[in-house]
PDB file of C-alpha atoms in Angstrom:
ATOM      1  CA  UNK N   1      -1.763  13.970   4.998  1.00 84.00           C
ATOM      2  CA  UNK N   2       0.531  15.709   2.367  1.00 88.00           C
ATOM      3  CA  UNK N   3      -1.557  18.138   0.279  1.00 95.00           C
ATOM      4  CA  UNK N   4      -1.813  17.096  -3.985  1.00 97.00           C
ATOM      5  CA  UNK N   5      -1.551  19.935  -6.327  1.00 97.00           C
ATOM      6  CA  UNK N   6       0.295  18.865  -9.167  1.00 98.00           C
ATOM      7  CA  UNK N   7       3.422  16.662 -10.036  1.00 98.00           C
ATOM      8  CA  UNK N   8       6.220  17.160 -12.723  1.00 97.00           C
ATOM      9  CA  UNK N   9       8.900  14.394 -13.247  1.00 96.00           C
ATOM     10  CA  UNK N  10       9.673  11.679 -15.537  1.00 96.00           C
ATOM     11  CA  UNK N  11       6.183   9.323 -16.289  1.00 98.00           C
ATOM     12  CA  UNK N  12       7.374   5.650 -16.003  1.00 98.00           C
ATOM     13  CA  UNK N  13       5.754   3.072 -18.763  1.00 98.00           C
ATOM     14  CA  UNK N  14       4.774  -0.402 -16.430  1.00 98.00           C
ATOM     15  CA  UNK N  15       1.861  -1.617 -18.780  1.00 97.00           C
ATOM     16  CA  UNK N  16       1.365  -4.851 -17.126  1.00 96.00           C
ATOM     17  CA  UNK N  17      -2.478  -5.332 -16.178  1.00 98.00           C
ATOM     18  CA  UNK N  18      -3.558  -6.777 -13.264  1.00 98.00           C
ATOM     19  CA  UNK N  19      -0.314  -5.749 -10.985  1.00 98.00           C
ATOM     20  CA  UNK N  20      -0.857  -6.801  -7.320  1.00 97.00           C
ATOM     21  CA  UNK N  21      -0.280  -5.556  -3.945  1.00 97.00           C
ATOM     22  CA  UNK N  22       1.297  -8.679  -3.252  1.00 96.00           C
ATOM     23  CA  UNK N  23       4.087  -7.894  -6.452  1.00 97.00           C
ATOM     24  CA  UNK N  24       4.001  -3.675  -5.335  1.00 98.00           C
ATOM     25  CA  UNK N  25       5.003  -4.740  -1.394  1.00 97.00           C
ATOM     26  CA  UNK N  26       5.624  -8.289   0.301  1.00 95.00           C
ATOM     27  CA  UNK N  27       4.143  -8.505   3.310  1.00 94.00           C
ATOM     28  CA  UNK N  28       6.629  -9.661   5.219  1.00 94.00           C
ATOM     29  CA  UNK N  29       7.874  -5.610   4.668  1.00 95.00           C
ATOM     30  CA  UNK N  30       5.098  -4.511   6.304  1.00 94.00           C
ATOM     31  CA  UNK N  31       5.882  -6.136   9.662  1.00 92.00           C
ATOM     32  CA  UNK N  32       8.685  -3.707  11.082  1.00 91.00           C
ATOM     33  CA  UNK N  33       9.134  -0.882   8.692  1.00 94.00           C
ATOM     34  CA  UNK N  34       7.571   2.323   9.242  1.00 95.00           C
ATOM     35  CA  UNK N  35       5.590   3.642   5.953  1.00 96.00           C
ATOM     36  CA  UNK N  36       8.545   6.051   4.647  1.00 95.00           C
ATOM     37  CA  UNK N  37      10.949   3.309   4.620  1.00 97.00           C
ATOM     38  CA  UNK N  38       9.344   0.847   2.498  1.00 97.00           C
ATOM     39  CA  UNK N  39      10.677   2.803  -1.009  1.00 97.00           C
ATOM     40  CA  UNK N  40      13.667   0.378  -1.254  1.00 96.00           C
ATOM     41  CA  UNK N  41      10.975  -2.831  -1.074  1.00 97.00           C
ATOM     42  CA  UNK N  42       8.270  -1.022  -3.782  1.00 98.00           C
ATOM     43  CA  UNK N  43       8.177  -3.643  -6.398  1.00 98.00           C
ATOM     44  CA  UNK N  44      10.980  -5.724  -4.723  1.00 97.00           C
ATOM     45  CA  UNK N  45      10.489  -9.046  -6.780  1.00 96.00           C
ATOM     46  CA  UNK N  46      10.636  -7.616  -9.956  1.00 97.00           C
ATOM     47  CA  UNK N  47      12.992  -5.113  -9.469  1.00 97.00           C
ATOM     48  CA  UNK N  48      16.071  -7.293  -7.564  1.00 97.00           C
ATOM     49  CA  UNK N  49      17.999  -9.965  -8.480  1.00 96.00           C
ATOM     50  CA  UNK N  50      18.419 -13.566  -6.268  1.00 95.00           C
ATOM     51  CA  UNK N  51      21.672 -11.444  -5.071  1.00 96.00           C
ATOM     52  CA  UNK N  52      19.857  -8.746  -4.106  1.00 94.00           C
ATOM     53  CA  UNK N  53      21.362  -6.578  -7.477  1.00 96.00           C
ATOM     54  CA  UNK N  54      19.044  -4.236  -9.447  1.00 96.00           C
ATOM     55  CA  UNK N  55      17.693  -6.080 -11.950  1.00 97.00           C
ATOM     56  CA  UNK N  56      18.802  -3.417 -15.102  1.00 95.00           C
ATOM     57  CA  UNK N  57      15.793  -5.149 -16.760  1.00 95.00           C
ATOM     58  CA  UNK N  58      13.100  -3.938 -14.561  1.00 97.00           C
ATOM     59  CA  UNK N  59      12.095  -0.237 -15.587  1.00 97.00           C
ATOM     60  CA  UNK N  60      11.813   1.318 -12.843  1.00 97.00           C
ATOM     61  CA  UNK N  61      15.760   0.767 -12.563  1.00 97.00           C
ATOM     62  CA  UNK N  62      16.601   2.316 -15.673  1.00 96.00           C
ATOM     63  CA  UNK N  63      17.487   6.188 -15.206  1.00 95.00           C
ATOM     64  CA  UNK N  64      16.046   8.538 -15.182  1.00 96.00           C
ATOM     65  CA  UNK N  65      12.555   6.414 -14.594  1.00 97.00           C
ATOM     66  CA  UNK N  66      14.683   5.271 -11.364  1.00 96.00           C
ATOM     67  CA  UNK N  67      13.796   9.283 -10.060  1.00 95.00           C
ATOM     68  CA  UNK N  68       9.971   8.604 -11.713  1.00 96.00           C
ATOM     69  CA  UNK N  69       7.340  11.068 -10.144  1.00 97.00           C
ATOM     70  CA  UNK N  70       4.022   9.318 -12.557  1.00 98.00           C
ATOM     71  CA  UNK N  71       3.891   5.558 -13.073  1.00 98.00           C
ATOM     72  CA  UNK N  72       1.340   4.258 -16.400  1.00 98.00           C
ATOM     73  CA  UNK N  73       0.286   1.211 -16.050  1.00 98.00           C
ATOM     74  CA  UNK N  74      -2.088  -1.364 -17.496  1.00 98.00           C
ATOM     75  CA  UNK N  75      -5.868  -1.927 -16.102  1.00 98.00           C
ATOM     76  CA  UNK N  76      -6.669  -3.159 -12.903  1.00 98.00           C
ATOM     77  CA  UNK N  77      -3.611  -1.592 -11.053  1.00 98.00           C
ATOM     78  CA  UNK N  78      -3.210  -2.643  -7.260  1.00 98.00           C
ATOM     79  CA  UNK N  79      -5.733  -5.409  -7.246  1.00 97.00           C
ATOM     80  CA  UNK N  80      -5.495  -8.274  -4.770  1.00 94.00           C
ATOM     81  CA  UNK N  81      -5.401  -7.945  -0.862  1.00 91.00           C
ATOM     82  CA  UNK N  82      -6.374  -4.534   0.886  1.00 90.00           C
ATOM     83  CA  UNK N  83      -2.875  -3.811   1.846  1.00 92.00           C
ATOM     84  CA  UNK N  84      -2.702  -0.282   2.419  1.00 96.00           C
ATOM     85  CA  UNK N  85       1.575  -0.526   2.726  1.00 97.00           C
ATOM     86  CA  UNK N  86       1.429  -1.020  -0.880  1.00 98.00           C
ATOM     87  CA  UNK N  87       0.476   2.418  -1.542  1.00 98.00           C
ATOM     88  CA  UNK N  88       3.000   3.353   1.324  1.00 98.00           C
ATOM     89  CA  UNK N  89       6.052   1.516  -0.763  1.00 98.00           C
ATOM     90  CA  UNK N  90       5.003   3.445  -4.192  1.00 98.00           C
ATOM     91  CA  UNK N  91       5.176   6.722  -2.525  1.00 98.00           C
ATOM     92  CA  UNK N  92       8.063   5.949  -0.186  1.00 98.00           C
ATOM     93  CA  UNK N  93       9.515   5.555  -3.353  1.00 97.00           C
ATOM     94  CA  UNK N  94       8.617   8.977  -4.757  1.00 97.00           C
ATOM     95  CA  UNK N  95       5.581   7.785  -7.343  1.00 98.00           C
ATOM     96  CA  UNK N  96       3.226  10.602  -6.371  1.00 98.00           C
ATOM     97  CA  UNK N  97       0.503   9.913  -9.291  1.00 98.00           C
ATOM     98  CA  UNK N  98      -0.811   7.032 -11.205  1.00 98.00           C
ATOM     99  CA  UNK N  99      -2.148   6.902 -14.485  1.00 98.00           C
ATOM    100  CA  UNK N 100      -4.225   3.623 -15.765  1.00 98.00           C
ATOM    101  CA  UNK N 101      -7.499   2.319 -17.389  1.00 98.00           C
ATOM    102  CA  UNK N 102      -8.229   1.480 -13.620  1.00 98.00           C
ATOM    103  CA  UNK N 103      -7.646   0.483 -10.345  1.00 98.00           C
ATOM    104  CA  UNK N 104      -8.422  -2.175  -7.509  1.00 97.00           C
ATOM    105  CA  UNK N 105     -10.889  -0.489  -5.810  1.00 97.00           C
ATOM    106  CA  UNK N 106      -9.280  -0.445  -1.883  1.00 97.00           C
ATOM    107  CA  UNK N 107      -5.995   0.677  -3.801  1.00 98.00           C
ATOM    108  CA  UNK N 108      -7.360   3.245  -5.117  1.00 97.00           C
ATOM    109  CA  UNK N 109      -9.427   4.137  -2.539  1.00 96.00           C
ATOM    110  CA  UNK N 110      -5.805   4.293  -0.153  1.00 96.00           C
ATOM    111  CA  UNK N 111      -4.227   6.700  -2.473  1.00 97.00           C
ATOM    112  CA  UNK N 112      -6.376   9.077  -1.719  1.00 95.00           C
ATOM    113  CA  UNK N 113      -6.136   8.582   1.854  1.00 93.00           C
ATOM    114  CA  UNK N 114      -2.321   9.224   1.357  1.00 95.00           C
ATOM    115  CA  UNK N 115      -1.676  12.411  -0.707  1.00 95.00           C
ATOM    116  CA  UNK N 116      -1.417  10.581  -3.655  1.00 97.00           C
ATOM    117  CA  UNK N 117      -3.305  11.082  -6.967  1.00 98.00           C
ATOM    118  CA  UNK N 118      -4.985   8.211  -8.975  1.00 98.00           C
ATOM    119  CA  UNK N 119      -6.103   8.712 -12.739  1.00 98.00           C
ATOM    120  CA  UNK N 120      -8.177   7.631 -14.688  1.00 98.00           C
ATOM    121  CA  UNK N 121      -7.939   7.440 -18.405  1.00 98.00           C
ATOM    122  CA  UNK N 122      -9.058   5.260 -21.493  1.00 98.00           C
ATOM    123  CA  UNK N 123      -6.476   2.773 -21.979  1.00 98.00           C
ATOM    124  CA  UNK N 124      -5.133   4.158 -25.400  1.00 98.00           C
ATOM    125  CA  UNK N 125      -4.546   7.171 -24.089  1.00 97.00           C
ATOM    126  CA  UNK N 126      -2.485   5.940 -21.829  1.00 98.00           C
ATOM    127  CA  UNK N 127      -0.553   3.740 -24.806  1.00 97.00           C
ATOM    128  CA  UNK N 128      -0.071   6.659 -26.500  1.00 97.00           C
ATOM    129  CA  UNK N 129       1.721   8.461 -23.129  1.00 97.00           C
ATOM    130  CA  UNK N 130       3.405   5.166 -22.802  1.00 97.00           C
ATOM    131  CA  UNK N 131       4.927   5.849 -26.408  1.00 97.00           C
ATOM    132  CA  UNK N 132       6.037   9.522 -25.733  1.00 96.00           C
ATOM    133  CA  UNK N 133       7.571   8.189 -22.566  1.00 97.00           C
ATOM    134  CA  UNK N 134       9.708   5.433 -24.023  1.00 96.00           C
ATOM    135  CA  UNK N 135      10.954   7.598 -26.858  1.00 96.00           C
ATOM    136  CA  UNK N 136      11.523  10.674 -24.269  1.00 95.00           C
ATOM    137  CA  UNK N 137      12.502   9.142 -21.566  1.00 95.00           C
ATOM    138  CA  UNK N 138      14.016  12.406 -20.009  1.00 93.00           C
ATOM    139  CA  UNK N 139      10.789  14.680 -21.040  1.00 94.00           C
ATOM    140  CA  UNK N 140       8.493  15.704 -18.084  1.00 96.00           C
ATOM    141  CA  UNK N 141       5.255  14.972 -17.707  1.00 98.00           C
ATOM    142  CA  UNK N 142       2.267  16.687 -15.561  1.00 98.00           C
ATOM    143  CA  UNK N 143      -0.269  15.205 -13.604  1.00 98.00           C
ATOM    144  CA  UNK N 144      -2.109  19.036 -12.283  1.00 98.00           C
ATOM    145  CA  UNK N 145      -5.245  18.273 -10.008  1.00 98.00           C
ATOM    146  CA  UNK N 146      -6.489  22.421  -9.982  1.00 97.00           C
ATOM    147  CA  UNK N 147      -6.911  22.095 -13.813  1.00 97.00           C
ATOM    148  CA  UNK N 148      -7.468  17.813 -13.826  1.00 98.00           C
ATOM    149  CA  UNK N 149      -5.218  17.410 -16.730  1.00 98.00           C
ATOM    150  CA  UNK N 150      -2.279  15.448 -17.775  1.00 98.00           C
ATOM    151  CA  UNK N 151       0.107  17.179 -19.883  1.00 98.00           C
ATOM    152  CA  UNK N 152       2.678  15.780 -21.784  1.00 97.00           C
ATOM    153  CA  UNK N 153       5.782  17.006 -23.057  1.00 95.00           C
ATOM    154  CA  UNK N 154       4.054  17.741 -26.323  1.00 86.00           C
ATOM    155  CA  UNK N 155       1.989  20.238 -24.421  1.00 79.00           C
ATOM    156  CA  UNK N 156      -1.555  18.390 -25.496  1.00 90.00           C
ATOM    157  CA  UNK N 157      -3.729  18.202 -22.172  1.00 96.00           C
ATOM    158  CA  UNK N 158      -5.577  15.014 -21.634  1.00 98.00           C
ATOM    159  CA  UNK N 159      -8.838  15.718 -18.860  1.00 98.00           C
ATOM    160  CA  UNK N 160      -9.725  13.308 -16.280  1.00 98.00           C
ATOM    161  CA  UNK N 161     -12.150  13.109 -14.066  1.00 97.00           C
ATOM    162  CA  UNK N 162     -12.169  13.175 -10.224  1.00 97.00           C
ATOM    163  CA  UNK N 163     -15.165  13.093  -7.363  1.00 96.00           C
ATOM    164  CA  UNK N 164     -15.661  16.872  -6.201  1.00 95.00           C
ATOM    165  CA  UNK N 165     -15.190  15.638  -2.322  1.00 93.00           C
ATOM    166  CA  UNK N 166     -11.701  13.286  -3.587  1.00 95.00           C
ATOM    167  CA  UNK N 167     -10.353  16.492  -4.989  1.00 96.00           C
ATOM    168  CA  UNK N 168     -11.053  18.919  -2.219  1.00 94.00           C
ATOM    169  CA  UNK N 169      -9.176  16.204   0.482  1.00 94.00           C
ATOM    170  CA  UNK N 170      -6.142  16.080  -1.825  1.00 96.00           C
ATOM    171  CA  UNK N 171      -6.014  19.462  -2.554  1.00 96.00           C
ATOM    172  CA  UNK N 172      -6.144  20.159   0.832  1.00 94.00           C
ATOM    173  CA  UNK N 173      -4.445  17.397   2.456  1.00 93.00           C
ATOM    174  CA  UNK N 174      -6.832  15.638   4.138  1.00 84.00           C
ATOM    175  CA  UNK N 175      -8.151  12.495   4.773  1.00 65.00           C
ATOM    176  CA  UNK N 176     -11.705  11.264   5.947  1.00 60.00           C
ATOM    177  CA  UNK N 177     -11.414  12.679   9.146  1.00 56.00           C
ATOM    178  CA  UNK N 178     -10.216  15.537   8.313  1.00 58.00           C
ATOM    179  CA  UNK N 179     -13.470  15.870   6.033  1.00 55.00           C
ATOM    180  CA  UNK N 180     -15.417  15.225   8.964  1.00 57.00           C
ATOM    181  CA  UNK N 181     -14.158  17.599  11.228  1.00 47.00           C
ATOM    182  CA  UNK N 182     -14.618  20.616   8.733  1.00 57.00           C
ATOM    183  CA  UNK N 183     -17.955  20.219   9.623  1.00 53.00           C
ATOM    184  CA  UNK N 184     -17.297  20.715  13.246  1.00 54.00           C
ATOM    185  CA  UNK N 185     -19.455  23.409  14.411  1.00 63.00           C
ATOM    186  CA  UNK N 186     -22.686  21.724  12.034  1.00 62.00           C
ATOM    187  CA  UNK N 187     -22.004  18.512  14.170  1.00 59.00           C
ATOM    188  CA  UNK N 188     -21.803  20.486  17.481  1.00 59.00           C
ATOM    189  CA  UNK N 189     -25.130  22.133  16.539  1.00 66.00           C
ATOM    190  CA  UNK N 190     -26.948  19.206  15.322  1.00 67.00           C
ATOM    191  CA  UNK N 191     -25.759  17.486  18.736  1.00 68.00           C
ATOM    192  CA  UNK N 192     -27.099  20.436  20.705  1.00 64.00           C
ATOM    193  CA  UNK N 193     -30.225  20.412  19.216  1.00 71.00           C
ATOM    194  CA  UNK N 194     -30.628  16.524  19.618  1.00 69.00           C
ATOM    195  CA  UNK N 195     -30.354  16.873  23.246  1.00 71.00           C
ATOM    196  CA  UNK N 196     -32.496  19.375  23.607  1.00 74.00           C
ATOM    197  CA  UNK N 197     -35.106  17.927  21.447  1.00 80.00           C
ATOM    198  CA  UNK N 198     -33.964  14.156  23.047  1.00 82.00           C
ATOM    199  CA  UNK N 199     -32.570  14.283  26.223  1.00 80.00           C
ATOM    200  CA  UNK N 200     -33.538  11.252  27.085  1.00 79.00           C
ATOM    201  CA  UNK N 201     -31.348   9.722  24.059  1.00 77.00           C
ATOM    202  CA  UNK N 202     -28.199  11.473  26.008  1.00 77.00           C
ATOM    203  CA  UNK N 203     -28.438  10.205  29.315  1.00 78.00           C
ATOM    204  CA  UNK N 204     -25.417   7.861  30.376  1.00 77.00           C
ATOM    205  CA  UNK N 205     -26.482   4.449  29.356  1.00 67.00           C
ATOM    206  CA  UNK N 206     -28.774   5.123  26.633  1.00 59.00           C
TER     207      UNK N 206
END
């Protein structure tokens, strides 16, 4: 899994609450494209035309949000089925941090499985990012996991909050199993000492 430290880039305002998997990735997409080719297909309703044009409507296809880094959005971001691709699509596109009121809980669960970073923040906070972003569209934001803040191009940090074990994975670019086998030599030694205390329990069969 790609390590998360920070991101700089342009922050993309998509208030809309209650944005689907189903709108971030069809799922016809999902049934022949590996996950780092599903950029084009991130948001592919909204952001296409019946010919198959950019819509010049849709913001993510209005420069320089098209080369966006940090999507805001409204509450309840990636809600609706469990599809993990949808979180593929976003990054395949090059979103590597989202900023909303919150999050589907499966979405938001995937993002951390895939190097990407998720935060949290009150939702006028994120109106008021919104409003820097709209009227400087070319300013860079900052989404920085070491410090957990989000810095804006007025250079005012907003804090969020992140689970200690989340942090560490992304941080170090690892997912649940990679967790797991950090502990390696504490499993091999509690296994050792269950057999000899159990043997019985380790006999083929048991």
């Amino acid at each position: 899994m790609d390590p998360f430290h920070a991101t700089t880039g342009p922050a993309c305002p998509l208030m809309a609450a209650n944005v689907d998997t189903d709108v971030i990735v069809r799922i016809q997409r999902l049934t022949d494209l590996e996950p780092d080719a599903l950029g084009p297909y991130a948001f592919e309703t909204w952001r296409y035309r019946p010919d198959g044009t950019p819509d010049p409507a849709f913001v993510l296809n209005r420069p320089p949000w098209t080369d966006a880094t940090i999507l805001l959005a409204g509450p309840n971001f990636g809600c609706g089925s469990s599809r993990e691709g949808a979180v593929w699509a976003l990054k395949a596109f090059g979103i590597r941090a989202i900023i909303a009121p919150s999050f589907g809980a499966i979405f938001y669960n995937n993002m951390f499985q895939n190097g990407m970073m998720p935060v949290v923040l009150p939702a006028p906070d994120i109106e008021a990012l919104a409003g820097i972003a709209r009227a400087q569209p070319d300013a860079p934001f900052q989404v920085d996991l070491q410090r957990q803040v989000v810095v804006p191009p007025n250079g005012t940090p907003l804090p969020f909050e992140v689970e200690a074990r989340r942090r560490e994975a992304l941080l170090n670019g690892l997912d649940d199993l990679g967790l797991t086998l950090k502990r390696d030599a504490q499993i091999t030694s509690f296994e050792g000492a269950d057999r000899q205390a159990r043997p019985w329990a380790h006999e083929p069969g048991a």
